[in-house]
CSV table of C-alpha atoms in Angstrom, one decimal:
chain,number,residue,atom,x,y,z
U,137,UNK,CA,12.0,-26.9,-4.1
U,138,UNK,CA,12.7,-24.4,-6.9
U,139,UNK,CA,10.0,-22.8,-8.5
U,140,UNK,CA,9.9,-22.4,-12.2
U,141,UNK,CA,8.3,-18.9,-12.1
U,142,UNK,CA,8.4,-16.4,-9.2
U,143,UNK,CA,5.1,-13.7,-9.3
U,144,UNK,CA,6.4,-11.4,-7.5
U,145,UNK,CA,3.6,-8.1,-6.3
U,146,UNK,CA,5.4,-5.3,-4.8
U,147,UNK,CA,2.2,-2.7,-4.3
U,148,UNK,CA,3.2,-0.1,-4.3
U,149,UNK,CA,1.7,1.4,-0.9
U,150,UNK,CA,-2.2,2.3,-0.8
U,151,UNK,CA,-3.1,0.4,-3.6
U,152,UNK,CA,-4.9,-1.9,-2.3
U,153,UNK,CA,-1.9,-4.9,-1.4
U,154,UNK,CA,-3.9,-5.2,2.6
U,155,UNK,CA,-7.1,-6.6,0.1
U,156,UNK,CA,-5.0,-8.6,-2.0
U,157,UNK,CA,-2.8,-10.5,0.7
U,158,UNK,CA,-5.9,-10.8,2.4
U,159,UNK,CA,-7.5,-12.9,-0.9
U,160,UNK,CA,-4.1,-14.6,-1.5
U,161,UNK,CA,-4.4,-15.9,2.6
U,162,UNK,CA,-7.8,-16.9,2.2
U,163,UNK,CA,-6.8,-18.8,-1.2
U,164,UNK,CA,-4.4,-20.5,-0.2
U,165,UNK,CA,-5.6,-24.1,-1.2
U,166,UNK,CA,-7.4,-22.6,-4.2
U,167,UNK,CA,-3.8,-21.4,-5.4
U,168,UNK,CA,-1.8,-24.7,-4.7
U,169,UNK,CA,-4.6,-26.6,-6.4
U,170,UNK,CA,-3.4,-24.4,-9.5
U,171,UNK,CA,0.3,-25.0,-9.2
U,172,UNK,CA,1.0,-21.7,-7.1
U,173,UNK,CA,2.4,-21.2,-3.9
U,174,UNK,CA,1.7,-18.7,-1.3
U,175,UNK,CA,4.1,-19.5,1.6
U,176,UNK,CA,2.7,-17.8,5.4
U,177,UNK,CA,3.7,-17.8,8.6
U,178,UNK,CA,1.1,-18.5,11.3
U,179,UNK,CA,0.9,-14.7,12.3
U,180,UNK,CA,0.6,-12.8,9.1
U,181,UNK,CA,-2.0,-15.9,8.2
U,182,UNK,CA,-4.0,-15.1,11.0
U,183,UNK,CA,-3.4,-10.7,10.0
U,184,UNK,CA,-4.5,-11.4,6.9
U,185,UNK,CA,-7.5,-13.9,7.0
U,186,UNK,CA,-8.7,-11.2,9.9
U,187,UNK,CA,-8.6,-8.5,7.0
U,188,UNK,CA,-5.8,-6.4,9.0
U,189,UNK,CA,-2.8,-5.2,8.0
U,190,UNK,CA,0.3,-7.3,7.0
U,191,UNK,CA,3.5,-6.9,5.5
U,192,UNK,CA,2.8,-9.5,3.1
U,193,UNK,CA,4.9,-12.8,2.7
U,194,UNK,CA,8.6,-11.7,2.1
U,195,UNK,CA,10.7,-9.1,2.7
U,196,UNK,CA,14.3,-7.5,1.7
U,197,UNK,CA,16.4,-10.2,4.4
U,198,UNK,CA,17.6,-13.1,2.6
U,199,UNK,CA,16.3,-15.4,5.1
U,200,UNK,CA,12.9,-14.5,4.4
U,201,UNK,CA,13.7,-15.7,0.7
U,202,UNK,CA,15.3,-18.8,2.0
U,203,UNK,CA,11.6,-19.4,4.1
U,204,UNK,CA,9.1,-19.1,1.4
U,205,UNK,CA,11.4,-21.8,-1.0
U,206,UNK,CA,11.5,-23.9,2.1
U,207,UNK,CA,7.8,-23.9,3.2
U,208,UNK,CA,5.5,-26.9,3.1
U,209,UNK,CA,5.5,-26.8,-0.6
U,210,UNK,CA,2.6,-28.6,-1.6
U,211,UNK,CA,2.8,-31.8,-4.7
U,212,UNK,CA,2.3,-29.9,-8.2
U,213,UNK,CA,3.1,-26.5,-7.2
U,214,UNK,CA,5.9,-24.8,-8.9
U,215,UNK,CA,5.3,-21.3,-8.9
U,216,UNK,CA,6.0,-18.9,-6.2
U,217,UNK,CA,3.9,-15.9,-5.0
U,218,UNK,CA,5.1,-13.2,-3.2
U,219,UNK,CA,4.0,-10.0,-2.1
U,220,UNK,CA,5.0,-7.0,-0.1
U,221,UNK,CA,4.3,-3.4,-1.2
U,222,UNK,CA,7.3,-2.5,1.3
U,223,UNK,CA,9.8,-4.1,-1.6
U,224,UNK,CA,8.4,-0.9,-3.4
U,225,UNK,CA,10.7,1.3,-1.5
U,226,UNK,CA,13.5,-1.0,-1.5
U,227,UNK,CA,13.9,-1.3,-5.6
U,228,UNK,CA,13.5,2.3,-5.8
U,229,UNK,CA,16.6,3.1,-4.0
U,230,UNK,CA,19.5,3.0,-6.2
U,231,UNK,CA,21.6,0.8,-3.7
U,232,UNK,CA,18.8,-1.9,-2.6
U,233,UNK,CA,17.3,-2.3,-5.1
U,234,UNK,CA,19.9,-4.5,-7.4
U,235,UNK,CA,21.2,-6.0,-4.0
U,236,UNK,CA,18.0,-7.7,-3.9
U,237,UNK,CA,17.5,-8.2,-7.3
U,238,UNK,CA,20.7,-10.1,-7.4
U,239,UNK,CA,19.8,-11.9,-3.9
U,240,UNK,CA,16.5,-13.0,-5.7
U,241,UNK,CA,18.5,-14.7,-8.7
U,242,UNK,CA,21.0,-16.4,-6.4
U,243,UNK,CA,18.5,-18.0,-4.4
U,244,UNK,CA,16.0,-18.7,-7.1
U,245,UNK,CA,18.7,-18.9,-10.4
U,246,UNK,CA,16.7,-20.3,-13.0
U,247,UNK,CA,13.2,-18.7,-12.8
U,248,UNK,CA,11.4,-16.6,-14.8
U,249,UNK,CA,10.2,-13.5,-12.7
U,250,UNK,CA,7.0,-11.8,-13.2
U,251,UNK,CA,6.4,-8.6,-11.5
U,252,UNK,CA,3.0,-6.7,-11.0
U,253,UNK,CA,2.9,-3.0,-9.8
U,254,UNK,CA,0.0,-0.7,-8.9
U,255,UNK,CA,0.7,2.7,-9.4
U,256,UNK,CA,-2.4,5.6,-8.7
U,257,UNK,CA,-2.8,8.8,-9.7
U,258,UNK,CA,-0.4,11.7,-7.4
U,259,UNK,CA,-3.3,13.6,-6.1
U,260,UNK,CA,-5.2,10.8,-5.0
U,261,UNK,CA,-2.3,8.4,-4.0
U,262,UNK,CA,-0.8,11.9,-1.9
U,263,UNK,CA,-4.4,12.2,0.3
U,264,UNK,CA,-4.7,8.5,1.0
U,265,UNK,CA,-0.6,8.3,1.7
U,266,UNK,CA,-0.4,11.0,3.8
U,267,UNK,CA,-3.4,9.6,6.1
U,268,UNK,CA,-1.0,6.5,6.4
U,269,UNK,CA,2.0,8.4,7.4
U,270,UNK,CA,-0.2,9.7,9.6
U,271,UNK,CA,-1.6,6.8,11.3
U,272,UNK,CA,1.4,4.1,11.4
U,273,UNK,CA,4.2,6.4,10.2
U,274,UNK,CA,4.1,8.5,13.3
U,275,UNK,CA,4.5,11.8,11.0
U,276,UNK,CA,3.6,15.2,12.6
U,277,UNK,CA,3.1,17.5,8.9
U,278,UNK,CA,0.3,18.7,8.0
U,279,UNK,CA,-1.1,18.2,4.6
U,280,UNK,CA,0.5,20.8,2.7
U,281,UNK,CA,3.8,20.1,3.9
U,282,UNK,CA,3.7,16.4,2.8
U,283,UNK,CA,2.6,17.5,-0.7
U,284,UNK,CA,5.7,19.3,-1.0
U,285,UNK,CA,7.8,16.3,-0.6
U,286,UNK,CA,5.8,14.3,-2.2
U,287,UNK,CA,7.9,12.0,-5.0
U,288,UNK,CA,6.2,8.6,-5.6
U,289,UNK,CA,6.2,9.0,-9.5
U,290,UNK,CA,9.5,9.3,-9.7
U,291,UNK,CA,10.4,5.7,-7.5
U,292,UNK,CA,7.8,4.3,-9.6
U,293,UNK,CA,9.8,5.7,-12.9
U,294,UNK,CA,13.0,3.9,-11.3
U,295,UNK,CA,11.8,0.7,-10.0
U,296,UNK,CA,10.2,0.0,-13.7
U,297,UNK,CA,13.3,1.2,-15.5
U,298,UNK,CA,15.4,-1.4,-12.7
U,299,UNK,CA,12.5,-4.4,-13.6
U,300,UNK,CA,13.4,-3.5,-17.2
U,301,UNK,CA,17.0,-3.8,-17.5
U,302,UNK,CA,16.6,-7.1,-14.9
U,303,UNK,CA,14.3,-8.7,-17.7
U,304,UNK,CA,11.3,-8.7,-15.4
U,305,UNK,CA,8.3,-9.5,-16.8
U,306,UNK,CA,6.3,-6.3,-15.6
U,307,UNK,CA,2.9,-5.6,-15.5
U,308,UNK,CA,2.0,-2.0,-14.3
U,309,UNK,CA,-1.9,-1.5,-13.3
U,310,UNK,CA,-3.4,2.0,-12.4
U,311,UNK,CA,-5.3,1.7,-9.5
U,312,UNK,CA,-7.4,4.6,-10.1
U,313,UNK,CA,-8.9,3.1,-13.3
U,314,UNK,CA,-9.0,-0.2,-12.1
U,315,UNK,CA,-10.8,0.4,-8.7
U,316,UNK,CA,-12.7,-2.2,-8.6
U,317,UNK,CA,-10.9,-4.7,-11.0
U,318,UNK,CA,-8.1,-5.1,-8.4
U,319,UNK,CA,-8.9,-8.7,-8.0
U,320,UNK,CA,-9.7,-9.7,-11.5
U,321,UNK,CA,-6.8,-7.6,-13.0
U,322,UNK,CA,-4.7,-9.8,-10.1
U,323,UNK,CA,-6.0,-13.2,-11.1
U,324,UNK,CA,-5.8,-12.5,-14.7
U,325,UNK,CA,-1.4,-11.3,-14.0
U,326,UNK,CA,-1.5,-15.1,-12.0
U,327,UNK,CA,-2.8,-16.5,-15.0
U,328,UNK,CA,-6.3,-17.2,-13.1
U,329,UNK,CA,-9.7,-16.9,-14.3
U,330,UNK,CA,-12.6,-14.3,-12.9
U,331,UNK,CA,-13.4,-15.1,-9.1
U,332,UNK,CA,-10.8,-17.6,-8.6
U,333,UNK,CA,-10.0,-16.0,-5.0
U,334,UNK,CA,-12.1,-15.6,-2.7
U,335,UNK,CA,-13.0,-12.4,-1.6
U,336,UNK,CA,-12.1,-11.1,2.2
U,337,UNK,CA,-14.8,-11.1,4.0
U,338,UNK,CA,-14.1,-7.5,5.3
U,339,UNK,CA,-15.3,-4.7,3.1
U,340,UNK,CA,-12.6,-2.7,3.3
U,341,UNK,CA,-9.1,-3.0,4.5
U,342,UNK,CA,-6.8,-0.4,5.8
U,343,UNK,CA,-9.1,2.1,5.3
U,344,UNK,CA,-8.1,5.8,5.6
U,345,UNK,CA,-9.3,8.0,8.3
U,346,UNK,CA,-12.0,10.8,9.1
U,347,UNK,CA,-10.5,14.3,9.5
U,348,UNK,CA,-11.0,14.4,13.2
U,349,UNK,CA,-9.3,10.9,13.6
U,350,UNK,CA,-6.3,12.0,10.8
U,351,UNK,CA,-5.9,15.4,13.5
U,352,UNK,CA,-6.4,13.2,16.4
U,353,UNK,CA,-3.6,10.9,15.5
U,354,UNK,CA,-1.2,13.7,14.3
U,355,UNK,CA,-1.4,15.7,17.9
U,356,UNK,CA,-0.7,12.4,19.7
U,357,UNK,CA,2.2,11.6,17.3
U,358,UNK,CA,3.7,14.8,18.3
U,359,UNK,CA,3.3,13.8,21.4
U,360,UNK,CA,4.3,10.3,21.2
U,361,UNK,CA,5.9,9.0,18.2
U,362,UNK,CA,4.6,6.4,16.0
U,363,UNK,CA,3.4,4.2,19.1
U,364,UNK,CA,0.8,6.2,19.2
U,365,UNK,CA,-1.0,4.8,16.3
U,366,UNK,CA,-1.5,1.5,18.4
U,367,UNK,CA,-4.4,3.1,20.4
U,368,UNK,CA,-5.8,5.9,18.0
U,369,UNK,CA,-5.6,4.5,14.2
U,370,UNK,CA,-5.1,0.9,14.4
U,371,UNK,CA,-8.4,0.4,16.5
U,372,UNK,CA,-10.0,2.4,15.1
U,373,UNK,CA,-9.2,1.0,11.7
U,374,UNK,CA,-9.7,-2.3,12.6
U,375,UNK,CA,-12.9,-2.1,14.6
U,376,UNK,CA,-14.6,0.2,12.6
U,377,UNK,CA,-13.7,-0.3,9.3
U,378,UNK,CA,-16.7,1.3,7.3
U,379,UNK,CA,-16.4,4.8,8.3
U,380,UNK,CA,-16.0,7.4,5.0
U,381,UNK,CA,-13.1,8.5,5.3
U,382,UNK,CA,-12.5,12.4,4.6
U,383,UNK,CA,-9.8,14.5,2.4
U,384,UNK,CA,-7.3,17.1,3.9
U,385,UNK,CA,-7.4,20.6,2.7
U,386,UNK,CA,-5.1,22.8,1.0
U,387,UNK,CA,-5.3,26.1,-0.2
U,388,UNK,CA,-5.5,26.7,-3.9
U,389,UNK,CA,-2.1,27.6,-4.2
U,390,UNK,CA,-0.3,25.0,-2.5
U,391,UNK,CA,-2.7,22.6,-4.6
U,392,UNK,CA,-2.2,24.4,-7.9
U,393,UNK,CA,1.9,24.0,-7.3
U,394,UNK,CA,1.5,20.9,-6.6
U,395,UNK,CA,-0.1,19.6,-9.8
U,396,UNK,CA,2.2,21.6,-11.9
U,397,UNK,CA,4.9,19.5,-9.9
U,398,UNK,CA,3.5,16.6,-10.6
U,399,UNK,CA,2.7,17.2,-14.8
U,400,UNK,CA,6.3,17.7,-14.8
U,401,UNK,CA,7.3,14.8,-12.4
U,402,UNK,CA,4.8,12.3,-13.9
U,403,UNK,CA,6.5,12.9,-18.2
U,404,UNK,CA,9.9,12.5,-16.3
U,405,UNK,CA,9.4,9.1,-15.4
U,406,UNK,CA,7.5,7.9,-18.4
U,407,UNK,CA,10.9,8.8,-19.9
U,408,UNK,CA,12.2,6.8,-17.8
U,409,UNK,CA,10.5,3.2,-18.0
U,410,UNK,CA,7.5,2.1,-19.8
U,411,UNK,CA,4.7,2.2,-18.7
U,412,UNK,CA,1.5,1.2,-20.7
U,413,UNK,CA,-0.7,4.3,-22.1
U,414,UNK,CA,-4.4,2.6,-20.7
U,415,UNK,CA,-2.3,3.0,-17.0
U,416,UNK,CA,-0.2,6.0,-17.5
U,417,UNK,CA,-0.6,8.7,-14.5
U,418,UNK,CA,-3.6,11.5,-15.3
U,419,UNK,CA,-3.2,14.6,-13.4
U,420,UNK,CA,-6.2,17.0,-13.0
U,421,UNK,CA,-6.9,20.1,-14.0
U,422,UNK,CA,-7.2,23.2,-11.4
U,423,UNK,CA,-11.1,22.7,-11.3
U,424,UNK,CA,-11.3,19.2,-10.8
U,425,UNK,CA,-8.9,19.2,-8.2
U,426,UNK,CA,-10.2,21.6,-6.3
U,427,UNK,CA,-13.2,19.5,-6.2
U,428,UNK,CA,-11.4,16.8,-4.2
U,429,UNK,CA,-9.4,18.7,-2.2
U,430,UNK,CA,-10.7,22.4,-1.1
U,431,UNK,CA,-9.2,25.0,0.9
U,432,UNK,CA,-9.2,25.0,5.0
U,433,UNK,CA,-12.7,26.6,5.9
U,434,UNK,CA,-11.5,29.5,8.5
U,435,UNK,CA,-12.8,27.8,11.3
U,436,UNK,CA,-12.2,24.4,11.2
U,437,UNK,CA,-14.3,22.4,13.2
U,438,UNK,CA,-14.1,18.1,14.3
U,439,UNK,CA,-16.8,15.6,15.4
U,440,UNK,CA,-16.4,12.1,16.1
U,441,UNK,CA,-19.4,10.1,16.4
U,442,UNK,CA,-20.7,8.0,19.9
U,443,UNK,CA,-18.9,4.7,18.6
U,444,UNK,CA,-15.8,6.3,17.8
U,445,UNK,CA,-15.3,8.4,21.5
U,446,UNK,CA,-16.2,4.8,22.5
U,447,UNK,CA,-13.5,3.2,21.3
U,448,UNK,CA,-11.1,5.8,21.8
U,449,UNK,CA,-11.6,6.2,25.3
U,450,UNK,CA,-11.5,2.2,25.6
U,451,UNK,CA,-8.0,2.2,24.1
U,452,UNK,CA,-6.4,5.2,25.2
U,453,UNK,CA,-7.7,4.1,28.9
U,454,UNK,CA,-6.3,0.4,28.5
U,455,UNK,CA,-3.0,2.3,27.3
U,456,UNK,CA,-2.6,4.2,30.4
U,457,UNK,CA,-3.9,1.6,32.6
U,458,UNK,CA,-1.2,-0.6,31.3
U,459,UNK,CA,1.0,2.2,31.7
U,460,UNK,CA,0.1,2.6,35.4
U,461,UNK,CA,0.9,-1.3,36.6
U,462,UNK,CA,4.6,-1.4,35.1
């Protein structure tokens, strides 16, 4: 079948897309019953329903296109959903991104396309994405080191400014602001009303890490690579899911230069694409950043608690065990 209208959410990354896709697998039913279909395999089904991590429903391959118009398309339905923040990334690069745009309108010709974006503030979105480079990513940096390469306003500037000129329907949303609307300010884009979807039963998904875990996970990744994250982050993530997580440090240069980066950054790619004044980026002062993120204390010092060295030593002992019989 061929939908009349594709919704199309592309994140971007910590923004909350694990909660959404979660709601989206859990309202699946809910959705059809209201002319919108969210095709899923089996495994991210059973990913997301479990609150974990998934990649969403589609991704750049054309095949995966060709799967969600061919799924089990349920009588009335005629609108396609689709979600993966990892598209993000692929319409910000100049040569992806209207390769798959273009693959989009062969497949789908005649559709209107409606797009939704979360963007977040930089210092916020650079703490919580550098704990998931960290702890899926397999990256080694240390916090002020990531800051310094840290771009996201400016792909979000070119993926709206591509959406644009493609005649997208787009609908930016700060997350910051709109915290805890995520799920409203969702339905509302899908044409929904309040507490359409259900909820995910799981608090909080993907959640960030403590500073022990975040230095844990960076010496193994040295170490190891991006495997690593099998036995420190993702169990820990996934079992313990309520732990506060904690912010990395940086001395009140490196976070001064960073803001002033980011001012600059941030008016560049407003010029670039619209984006709505209620959503646009706010960067904080000095002294209100340095009340999120403060300089390295001269000695630092890690803890875990008893249920973390738990399940750490649970996982890092299966690990090696399994290691041991090949």
């Amino acid at each position: 079948m061929t939908p009349r209208t594709v919704y199309l959410h592309i994140g971007h990354n910590k923004t909350a897309s694990s909660f959404l896709q979660s709601a989206l697998a859990h309202s699946v039913d809910i959705l059809a019953g209201h002319g919108l279909h969210y095709p899923l395999n089996e495994r991210n089904a059973a990913a997301a329903l479990a609150g974990e991590i998934t990649g969403g429903n589609v991704n750049t391959d054309p095949q995966s296109l060709e799967r969600a118009l061919d799924h089990d398309w349920t009588s009335g339905t005629d609108k396609l959903v689709l979600s993966s923040e990892g598209l993000f990334n692929t319409l910000a690069t100049p040569e992806n991104g209207p390769a798959f745009l273009a693959e989009l309108h062969r497949q789908i010709p005649d559709s209107a396309l409606h797009v939704i974006l979360y963007i977040r503030d930089p210092l916020g979105h650079a703490v919580s994405h550098y704990h998931q480079m960290v702890k899926r990513s397999g990256y080694t940096g240390d916090f002020a080191a990531f800051v310094q390469a840290y771009n996201t306003p400016r792909h979000v500037g070119r993926v709206v400014q591509l959406l644009e000129r493609a005649g997208a329907q787009l609908t930016v949303v700060n997350y910051t602001r709109n915290r805890k609307q995520i799920l409203p300010r969702f339905e509302s884009w899908l044409g929904l009303a309040p507490d359409t979807l259900i909820r995910p039963p799981v608090g909080q998904v993907n959640r960030s890490l403590t500073l022990a875990e975040l230095e844990l996970q960076r010496l193994f990744n040295i170490s190891l690579g991006k495997k690593a994250g099998r036995f420190i982050s993702a169990p820990l993530c996934a079992k313990l899911p309520d732990i506060r997580s904690q912010t990395p440090h940086l001395h009140p240069e490196e976070l001064s230069g960073f803001l002033g980066r980011m001012r600059e950054m941030t008016q560049a790619a407003m010029a670039e694409g619209r984006i709505p004044e209620a959503e646009a980026w706010q960067i904080e002062t000095e002294a209100e950043a340095a009340q999120i993120v403060s300089p390295p204390p001269e000695d630092m010092q890690f803890s875990f608690s008893q249920a973390q060295i738990d399940l750490l030593a649970r996982t890092i002992s299966g690990t090696i065990k399994r290691g041991q019989s090949k």
